[in-house]
Amino acid sequence: QKEVEQDPGPLSVPEGAIVSLNCTYSNSAFQYFMWYRQYSRKGPELLMYTYSSGNKEDGRFTAQVDKSSKYISLFIRDSQPSDSATYLCAMSSPFNKFYFGSGTKLNVKP
Amino acid sequence: GAGVSQSPSNKVTEKGKDVELRCDPISGHTALYWYRQSLGQGLEFLIYFQGNSAPDKSGLPSDRFSAERTGGSVSTLTIQRTQQEDSAVYLCASSLFRRDRGYTEAFFGQGTRLTVV
């Protein structure tokens, strides 16, 4: 079993839709949870970070962590064509290496 | 430089040849990762270096793959006797523990696009 599981998609939605991206994990020691965004032919860049459980909001983006279910989500409200990218979840325990999901490709159609 | 630098950005090689991919991490970053990314497989972990510790090689797909990191800085990923299934984008990342925020952030290079013909 992989440490982190992520549905590869692709996910195609119309502009303005609410998008939900998800990852599950198996290691209960993970405390830091991150979402990276990767545009075509670019390296991934950090989008959002959350420590432990709870929600974090940044503009149209909300990151949610449920440690009891070992499940994290990224919600995108009012999705835009410019949100089209691959989204990767990542997590780690303190001072230890990252574990990344394989990435979900999102396409927002105008 | 300001970010993680990878070279070459593109590499076309003949099946059976050896290739070397280079990664220059951000100065001062103690951790360095190599990943492979392909359409069918998504992002795959290859190897992890942390300071002077023995590298975590658990993601290397075969003994044709090896990597080293010299002087705790520059890293080279070597693929021997390349096969067509090795065609992918190879990404390098280095990371820094953010004491002001209490978490570790990874910074990625732009990747090397390897095509084996």
PDB file of C-alpha atoms in Angstrom:
ATOM      1  CA  GLN A   1       0.000   0.000   0.000  1.00  0.00           C
ATOM      2  CA  LYS A   2       1.279   3.438  -0.905  1.00  0.00           C
ATOM      3  CA  GLU A   3       1.709   5.947   1.904  1.00  0.00           C
ATOM      4  CA  VAL A   4      -0.485   8.463   0.036  1.00  0.00           C
ATOM      5  CA  GLU A   5      -3.239   7.699  -2.465  1.00  0.00           C
ATOM      6  CA  GLN A   6      -4.627  10.266  -4.891  1.00  0.00           C
ATOM      7  CA  ASP A   7      -7.052   9.803  -7.772  1.00  0.00           C
ATOM      8  CA  PRO A   8      -5.151  10.699 -10.981  1.00  0.00           C
ATOM      9  CA  GLY A   9      -8.234  12.016 -12.804  1.00  0.00           C
ATOM     10  CA  PRO A  10      -8.386  13.733 -15.188  1.00  0.00           C
ATOM     11  CA  LEU A  11     -11.153  15.849 -13.719  1.00  0.00           C
ATOM     12  CA  SER A  12     -13.011  18.107 -16.133  1.00  0.00           C
ATOM     13  CA  VAL A  13     -15.439  20.765 -14.850  1.00  0.00           C
ATOM     14  CA  PRO A  14     -17.167  23.849 -16.291  1.00  0.00           C
ATOM     15  CA  GLU A  15     -16.011  27.307 -15.278  1.00  0.00           C
ATOM     16  CA  GLY A  16     -17.599  28.415 -12.001  1.00  0.00           C
ATOM     17  CA  ALA A  17     -17.968  24.890 -10.590  1.00  0.00           C
ATOM     18  CA  ILE A  18     -16.834  23.856  -7.129  1.00  0.00           C
ATOM     19  CA  VAL A  19     -13.950  21.408  -7.347  1.00  0.00           C
ATOM     20  CA  SER A  20     -13.087  18.827  -4.712  1.00  0.00           C
ATOM     21  CA  LEU A  21      -9.689  17.122  -4.765  1.00  0.00           C
ATOM     22  CA  ASN A  22      -8.840  14.429  -2.244  1.00  0.00           C
ATOM     23  CA  CYS A  23      -6.076  12.258  -0.837  1.00  0.00           C
ATOM     24  CA  THR A  24      -6.010   9.437   1.672  1.00  0.00           C
ATOM     25  CA  TYR A  25      -3.014   8.324   3.678  1.00  0.00           C
ATOM     26  CA  SER A  26      -1.977   5.506   5.972  1.00  0.00           C
ATOM     27  CA  ASN A  27       0.640   6.995   8.321  1.00  0.00           C
ATOM     28  CA  SER A  28      -0.939   8.452  11.466  1.00  0.00           C
ATOM     29  CA  ALA A  29       2.347  10.268  12.258  1.00  0.00           C
ATOM     30  CA  PHE A  30       1.803  12.788   9.450  1.00  0.00           C
ATOM     31  CA  GLN A  31       1.178  16.250  10.854  1.00  0.00           C
ATOM     32  CA  TYR A  32       1.961  18.608   7.979  1.00  0.00           C
ATOM     33  CA  PHE A  33      -0.319  18.576   4.957  1.00  0.00           C
ATOM     34  CA  MET A  34       0.273  20.517   1.789  1.00  0.00           C
ATOM     35  CA  TRP A  35      -1.169  21.039  -1.655  1.00  0.00           C
ATOM     36  CA  TYR A  36       1.050  21.811  -4.612  1.00  0.00           C
ATOM     37  CA  ARG A  37      -0.065  23.105  -8.007  1.00  0.00           C
ATOM     38  CA  GLN A  38       1.778  22.241 -11.193  1.00  0.00           C
ATOM     39  CA  TYR A  39       1.156  23.998 -14.478  1.00  0.00           C
ATOM     40  CA  SER A  40       2.065  22.278 -17.723  1.00  0.00           C
ATOM     41  CA  ARG A  41       5.828  21.988 -18.271  1.00  0.00           C
ATOM     42  CA  LYS A  42       6.575  23.596 -14.912  1.00  0.00           C
ATOM     43  CA  GLY A  43       7.673  22.265 -11.529  1.00  0.00           C
ATOM     44  CA  PRO A  44       5.098  22.019  -8.708  1.00  0.00           C
ATOM     45  CA  GLU A  45       4.726  25.019  -6.402  1.00  0.00           C
ATOM     46  CA  LEU A  46       3.300  25.174  -2.896  1.00  0.00           C
ATOM     47  CA  LEU A  47      -0.329  26.300  -2.929  1.00  0.00           C
ATOM     48  CA  MET A  48      -1.522  25.711   0.624  1.00  0.00           C
ATOM     49  CA  TYR A  49      -0.259  24.291   3.888  1.00  0.00           C
ATOM     50  CA  THR A  50      -2.139  22.988   6.929  1.00  0.00           C
ATOM     51  CA  TYR A  51      -0.865  21.748  10.244  1.00  0.00           C
ATOM     52  CA  SER A  52      -2.741  18.871  11.905  1.00  0.00           C
ATOM     53  CA  SER A  53      -6.538  18.802  11.604  1.00  0.00           C
ATOM     54  CA  GLY A  54      -8.958  21.503  10.585  1.00  0.00           C
ATOM     55  CA  ASN A  55      -9.668  23.884   7.742  1.00  0.00           C
ATOM     56  CA  LYS A  56      -7.658  26.637   6.151  1.00  0.00           C
ATOM     57  CA  GLU A  57      -9.038  29.138   3.679  1.00  0.00           C
ATOM     58  CA  ASP A  58      -7.159  31.295   1.183  1.00  0.00           C
ATOM     59  CA  GLY A  59      -9.328  33.168  -1.274  1.00  0.00           C
ATOM     60  CA  ARG A  60     -11.185  30.625  -3.427  1.00  0.00           C
ATOM     61  CA  PHE A  61      -9.188  27.724  -1.965  1.00  0.00           C
ATOM     62  CA  THR A  62      -9.978  25.740   1.188  1.00  0.00           C
ATOM     63  CA  ALA A  63      -7.795  22.949   2.538  1.00  0.00           C
ATOM     64  CA  GLN A  64      -9.355  20.473   4.925  1.00  0.00           C
ATOM     65  CA  VAL A  65      -7.704  17.758   7.027  1.00  0.00           C
ATOM     66  CA  ASP A  66      -9.522  14.952   8.821  1.00  0.00           C
ATOM     67  CA  LYS A  67      -6.868  13.028  10.743  1.00  0.00           C
ATOM     68  CA  SER A  68      -9.379  10.581  12.217  1.00  0.00           C
ATOM     69  CA  SER A  69     -10.250   9.402   8.696  1.00  0.00           C
ATOM     70  CA  LYS A  70      -6.745   9.991   7.298  1.00  0.00           C
ATOM     71  CA  TYR A  71      -8.301  12.081   4.538  1.00  0.00           C
ATOM     72  CA  ILE A  72      -7.427  15.507   3.168  1.00  0.00           C
ATOM     73  CA  SER A  73      -9.268  17.678   0.670  1.00  0.00           C
ATOM     74  CA  LEU A  74      -8.751  20.796  -1.391  1.00  0.00           C
ATOM     75  CA  PHE A  75     -11.831  22.724  -2.464  1.00  0.00           C
ATOM     76  CA  ILE A  76     -11.760  25.328  -5.224  1.00  0.00           C
ATOM     77  CA  ARG A  77     -14.758  27.664  -5.400  1.00  0.00           C
ATOM     78  CA  ASP A  78     -15.786  29.496  -8.574  1.00  0.00           C
ATOM     79  CA  SER A  79     -13.192  27.579 -10.573  1.00  0.00           C
ATOM     80  CA  GLN A  80     -11.475  29.420 -13.417  1.00  0.00           C
ATOM     81  CA  PRO A  81      -9.732  28.178 -16.576  1.00  0.00           C
ATOM     82  CA  SER A  82      -6.496  29.442 -15.005  1.00  0.00           C
ATOM     83  CA  ASP A  83      -6.958  26.806 -12.275  1.00  0.00           C
ATOM     84  CA  SER A  84      -6.350  24.088 -14.887  1.00  0.00           C
ATOM     85  CA  ALA A  85      -3.275  22.267 -13.626  1.00  0.00           C
ATOM     86  CA  THR A  86      -2.150  19.131 -11.825  1.00  0.00           C
ATOM     87  CA  TYR A  87      -2.726  19.256  -8.072  1.00  0.00           C
ATOM     88  CA  LEU A  88      -0.514  17.183  -5.787  1.00  0.00           C
ATOM     89  CA  CYS A  89      -1.061  16.543  -2.110  1.00  0.00           C
ATOM     90  CA  ALA A  90       1.953  16.123   0.147  1.00  0.00           C
ATOM     91  CA  MET A  91       2.445  15.294   3.791  1.00  0.00           C
ATOM     92  CA  SER A  92       5.166  14.672   6.321  1.00  0.00           C
ATOM     93  CA  SER A  93       5.884  14.093   9.976  1.00  0.00           C
ATOM     94  CA  PRO A  94       8.246  16.522  11.766  1.00  0.00           C
ATOM     95  CA  PHE A  95      11.737  16.623  10.283  1.00  0.00           C
ATOM     96  CA  ASN A  96      11.037  13.650   8.036  1.00  0.00           C
ATOM     97  CA  LYS A  97      10.733  13.328   4.294  1.00  0.00           C
ATOM     98  CA  PHE A  98       7.730  14.320   2.248  1.00  0.00           C
ATOM     99  CA  TYR A  99       5.319  11.847   0.774  1.00  0.00           C
ATOM    100  CA  PHE A 100       3.525  13.056  -2.330  1.00  0.00           C
ATOM    101  CA  GLY A 101       0.376  11.814  -3.985  1.00  0.00           C
ATOM    102  CA  SER A 102       0.649  11.003  -7.676  1.00  0.00           C
ATOM    103  CA  GLY A 103      -1.345  14.115  -8.665  1.00  0.00           C
ATOM    104  CA  THR A 104      -4.818  14.886 -10.049  1.00  0.00           C
ATOM    105  CA  LYS A 105      -5.075  16.643 -13.402  1.00  0.00           C
ATOM    106  CA  LEU A 106      -7.812  19.300 -13.413  1.00  0.00           C
ATOM    107  CA  ASN A 107      -9.265  20.931 -16.525  1.00  0.00           C
ATOM    108  CA  VAL A 108     -11.656  23.876 -16.103  1.00  0.00           C
ATOM    109  CA  LYS A 109     -13.548  24.501 -19.323  1.00  0.00           C
ATOM    110  CA  PRO A 110     -14.547  28.093 -20.245  1.00  0.00           C
TER     111      PRO A 110
ATOM    112  CA  GLY B   1      20.758  30.880  -7.924  1.00  0.00           C
ATOM    113  CA  ALA B   2      17.396  31.735  -6.482  1.00  0.00           C
ATOM    114  CA  GLY B   3      15.729  28.379  -7.163  1.00  0.00           C
ATOM    115  CA  VAL B   4      16.384  24.731  -7.879  1.00  0.00           C
ATOM    116  CA  SER B   5      18.174  24.359 -11.188  1.00  0.00           C
ATOM    117  CA  GLN B   6      18.085  21.229 -13.326  1.00  0.00           C
ATOM    118  CA  SER B   7      20.055  20.444 -16.462  1.00  0.00           C
ATOM    119  CA  PRO B   8      19.603  19.644 -19.209  1.00  0.00           C
ATOM    120  CA  SER B   9      16.006  20.762 -19.620  1.00  0.00           C
ATOM    121  CA  ASN B  10      15.522  18.280 -22.447  1.00  0.00           C
ATOM    122  CA  LYS B  11      17.459  15.139 -23.337  1.00  0.00           C
ATOM    123  CA  VAL B  12      16.922  12.749 -26.215  1.00  0.00           C
ATOM    124  CA  THR B  13      18.987   9.587 -26.062  1.00  0.00           C
ATOM    125  CA  GLU B  14      19.185   6.296 -27.860  1.00  0.00           C
ATOM    126  CA  LYS B  15      18.036   3.136 -26.158  1.00  0.00           C
ATOM    127  CA  GLY B  16      20.924   1.480 -24.355  1.00  0.00           C
ATOM    128  CA  LYS B  17      22.910   4.653 -23.730  1.00  0.00           C
ATOM    129  CA  ASP B  18      23.671   6.052 -20.270  1.00  0.00           C
ATOM    130  CA  VAL B  19      22.408   9.487 -19.213  1.00  0.00           C
ATOM    131  CA  GLU B  20      23.245  11.847 -16.361  1.00  0.00           C
ATOM    132  CA  LEU B  21      20.788  14.401 -15.024  1.00  0.00           C
ATOM    133  CA  ARG B  22      21.949  17.201 -12.781  1.00  0.00           C
ATOM    134  CA  CYS B  23      20.266  19.063  -9.939  1.00  0.00           C
ATOM    135  CA  ASP B  24      21.544  22.194  -8.194  1.00  0.00           C
ATOM    136  CA  PRO B  25      19.459  22.672  -5.030  1.00  0.00           C
ATOM    137  CA  ILE B  26      18.841  25.930  -3.222  1.00  0.00           C
ATOM    138  CA  SER B  27      21.883  26.818  -1.144  1.00  0.00           C
ATOM    139  CA  GLY B  28      21.532  25.673   2.453  1.00  0.00           C
ATOM    140  CA  HIS B  29      18.801  23.121   1.811  1.00  0.00           C
ATOM    141  CA  THR B  30      19.797  19.878   3.484  1.00  0.00           C
ATOM    142  CA  ALA B  31      17.184  17.633   1.909  1.00  0.00           C
ATOM    143  CA  LEU B  32      17.064  16.717  -1.790  1.00  0.00           C
ATOM    144  CA  TYR B  33      14.559  14.548  -3.636  1.00  0.00           C
ATOM    145  CA  TRP B  34      14.380  13.021  -7.114  1.00  0.00           C
ATOM    146  CA  TYR B  35      11.019  12.164  -8.658  1.00  0.00           C
ATOM    147  CA  ARG B  36       9.879  10.815 -11.992  1.00  0.00           C
ATOM    148  CA  GLN B  37       6.654  11.994 -13.590  1.00  0.00           C
ATOM    149  CA  SER B  38       4.926  10.380 -16.522  1.00  0.00           C
ATOM    150  CA  LEU B  39       1.407  10.536 -17.927  1.00  0.00           C
ATOM    151  CA  GLY B  40       0.546   7.018 -16.964  1.00  0.00           C
ATOM    152  CA  GLN B  41       2.143   6.912 -13.500  1.00  0.00           C
ATOM    153  CA  GLY B  42       1.916  10.427 -12.112  1.00  0.00           C
ATOM    154  CA  LEU B  43       4.619  11.558  -9.682  1.00  0.00           C
ATOM    155  CA  GLU B  44       6.866   8.733  -8.455  1.00  0.00           C
ATOM    156  CA  PHE B  45       9.436   9.025  -5.675  1.00  0.00           C
ATOM    157  CA  LEU B  46      12.931   7.845  -6.619  1.00  0.00           C
ATOM    158  CA  ILE B  47      15.466   8.807  -3.947  1.00  0.00           C
ATOM    159  CA  TYR B  48      15.866  11.118  -0.917  1.00  0.00           C
ATOM    160  CA  PHE B  49      19.032  12.634   0.523  1.00  0.00           C
ATOM    161  CA  GLN B  50      19.064  14.261   3.968  1.00  0.00           C
ATOM    162  CA  GLY B  51      22.298  15.804   5.187  1.00  0.00           C
ATOM    163  CA  ASN B  52      24.979  13.220   5.828  1.00  0.00           C
ATOM    164  CA  SER B  53      22.534  10.348   6.377  1.00  0.00           C
ATOM    165  CA  ALA B  54      22.440   7.329   4.092  1.00  0.00           C
ATOM    166  CA  PRO B  55      20.088   8.094   1.177  1.00  0.00           C
ATOM    167  CA  ASP B  56      16.632   6.546   1.015  1.00  0.00           C
ATOM    168  CA  LYS B  57      16.808   4.630  -2.277  1.00  0.00           C
ATOM    169  CA  SER B  58      13.535   2.790  -1.821  1.00  0.00           C
ATOM    170  CA  GLY B  59      11.915   4.339  -4.921  1.00  0.00           C
ATOM    171  CA  LEU B  60      14.596   3.476  -7.473  1.00  0.00           C
ATOM    172  CA  PRO B  61      12.866   1.188 -10.014  1.00  0.00           C
ATOM    173  CA  SER B  62      15.897  -0.927 -10.936  1.00  0.00           C
ATOM    174  CA  ASP B  63      19.654  -1.178 -10.455  1.00  0.00           C
ATOM    175  CA  ARG B  64      20.084   0.792 -13.671  1.00  0.00           C
ATOM    176  CA  PHE B  65      19.197   3.886 -11.647  1.00  0.00           C
ATOM    177  CA  SER B  66      21.627   5.491  -9.208  1.00  0.00           C
ATOM    178  CA  ALA B  67      22.137   8.919  -7.689  1.00  0.00           C
ATOM    179  CA  GLU B  68      24.748  10.697  -5.706  1.00  0.00           C
ATOM    180  CA  ARG B  69      25.004  13.989  -3.931  1.00  0.00           C
ATOM    181  CA  THR B  70      28.434  15.514  -3.653  1.00  0.00           C
ATOM    182  CA  GLY B  71      29.396  17.773  -0.780  1.00  0.00           C
ATOM    183  CA  GLY B  72      25.799  17.976   0.384  1.00  0.00           C
ATOM    184  CA  SER B  73      24.895  20.125  -2.606  1.00  0.00           C
ATOM    185  CA  VAL B  74      24.747  19.147  -6.291  1.00  0.00           C
ATOM    186  CA  SER B  75      23.133  15.819  -7.137  1.00  0.00           C
ATOM    187  CA  THR B  76      23.414  13.648 -10.230  1.00  0.00           C
ATOM    188  CA  LEU B  77      20.880  11.000 -11.242  1.00  0.00           C
ATOM    189  CA  THR B  78      22.367   8.395 -13.580  1.00  0.00           C
ATOM    190  CA  ILE B  79      20.365   5.994 -15.696  1.00  0.00           C
ATOM    191  CA  GLN B  80      22.373   3.227 -17.307  1.00  0.00           C
ATOM    192  CA  ARG B  81      21.378   1.306 -20.433  1.00  0.00           C
ATOM    193  CA  THR B  82      18.279   3.463 -20.928  1.00  0.00           C
ATOM    194  CA  GLN B  83      15.017   1.836 -21.988  1.00  0.00           C
ATOM    195  CA  GLN B  84      11.993   3.409 -23.679  1.00  0.00           C
ATOM    196  CA  GLU B  85       9.981   3.092 -20.469  1.00  0.00           C
ATOM    197  CA  ASP B  86      12.481   5.454 -18.815  1.00  0.00           C
ATOM    198  CA  SER B  87      11.033   8.306 -20.906  1.00  0.00           C
ATOM    199  CA  ALA B  88       9.529  10.776 -18.436  1.00  0.00           C
ATOM    200  CA  VAL B  89      10.104  14.127 -16.748  1.00  0.00           C
ATOM    201  CA  TYR B  90      12.624  13.844 -13.921  1.00  0.00           C
ATOM    202  CA  LEU B  91      12.019  16.401 -11.169  1.00  0.00           C
ATOM    203  CA  CYS B  92      14.369  17.421  -8.397  1.00  0.00           C
ATOM    204  CA  ALA B  93      13.275  19.169  -5.207  1.00  0.00           C
ATOM    205  CA  SER B  94      15.095  20.543  -2.203  1.00  0.00           C
ATOM    206  CA  SER B  95      13.525  21.459   1.074  1.00  0.00           C
ATOM    207  CA  LEU B  96      13.916  23.783   4.005  1.00  0.00           C
ATOM    208  CA  PHE B  97      12.365  23.593   7.453  1.00  0.00           C
ATOM    209  CA  ARG B  98      10.555  26.887   8.052  1.00  0.00           C
ATOM    210  CA  ARG B  99      11.155  27.651  11.719  1.00  0.00           C
ATOM    211  CA  ASP B 100       8.935  30.705  11.516  1.00  0.00           C
ATOM    212  CA  ARG B 101       6.017  28.543  10.411  1.00  0.00           C
ATOM    213  CA  GLY B 102       6.973  25.147  11.790  1.00  0.00           C
ATOM    214  CA  TYR B 103       6.780  23.215   8.543  1.00  0.00           C
ATOM    215  CA  THR B 104       8.967  22.034   5.701  1.00  0.00           C
ATOM    216  CA  GLU B 105       8.480  23.450   2.205  1.00  0.00           C
ATOM    217  CA  ALA B 106       9.752  21.719  -0.913  1.00  0.00           C
ATOM    218  CA  PHE B 107      10.954  23.718  -3.914  1.00  0.00           C
ATOM    219  CA  PHE B 108      11.020  22.015  -7.283  1.00  0.00           C
ATOM    220  CA  GLY B 109      13.126  22.534 -10.357  1.00  0.00           C
ATOM    221  CA  GLN B 110      11.588  22.738 -13.832  1.00  0.00           C
ATOM    222  CA  GLY B 111      12.513  19.160 -14.579  1.00  0.00           C
ATOM    223  CA  THR B 112      14.466  17.314 -17.250  1.00  0.00           C
ATOM    224  CA  ARG B 113      12.330  15.850 -20.030  1.00  0.00           C
ATOM    225  CA  LEU B 114      13.994  12.574 -21.031  1.00  0.00           C
ATOM    226  CA  THR B 115      13.042  10.863 -24.272  1.00  0.00           C
ATOM    227  CA  VAL B 116      14.530   7.473 -25.087  1.00  0.00           C
ATOM    228  CA  VAL B 117      14.262   6.567 -28.772  1.00  0.00           C
TER     229      VAL B 117
END
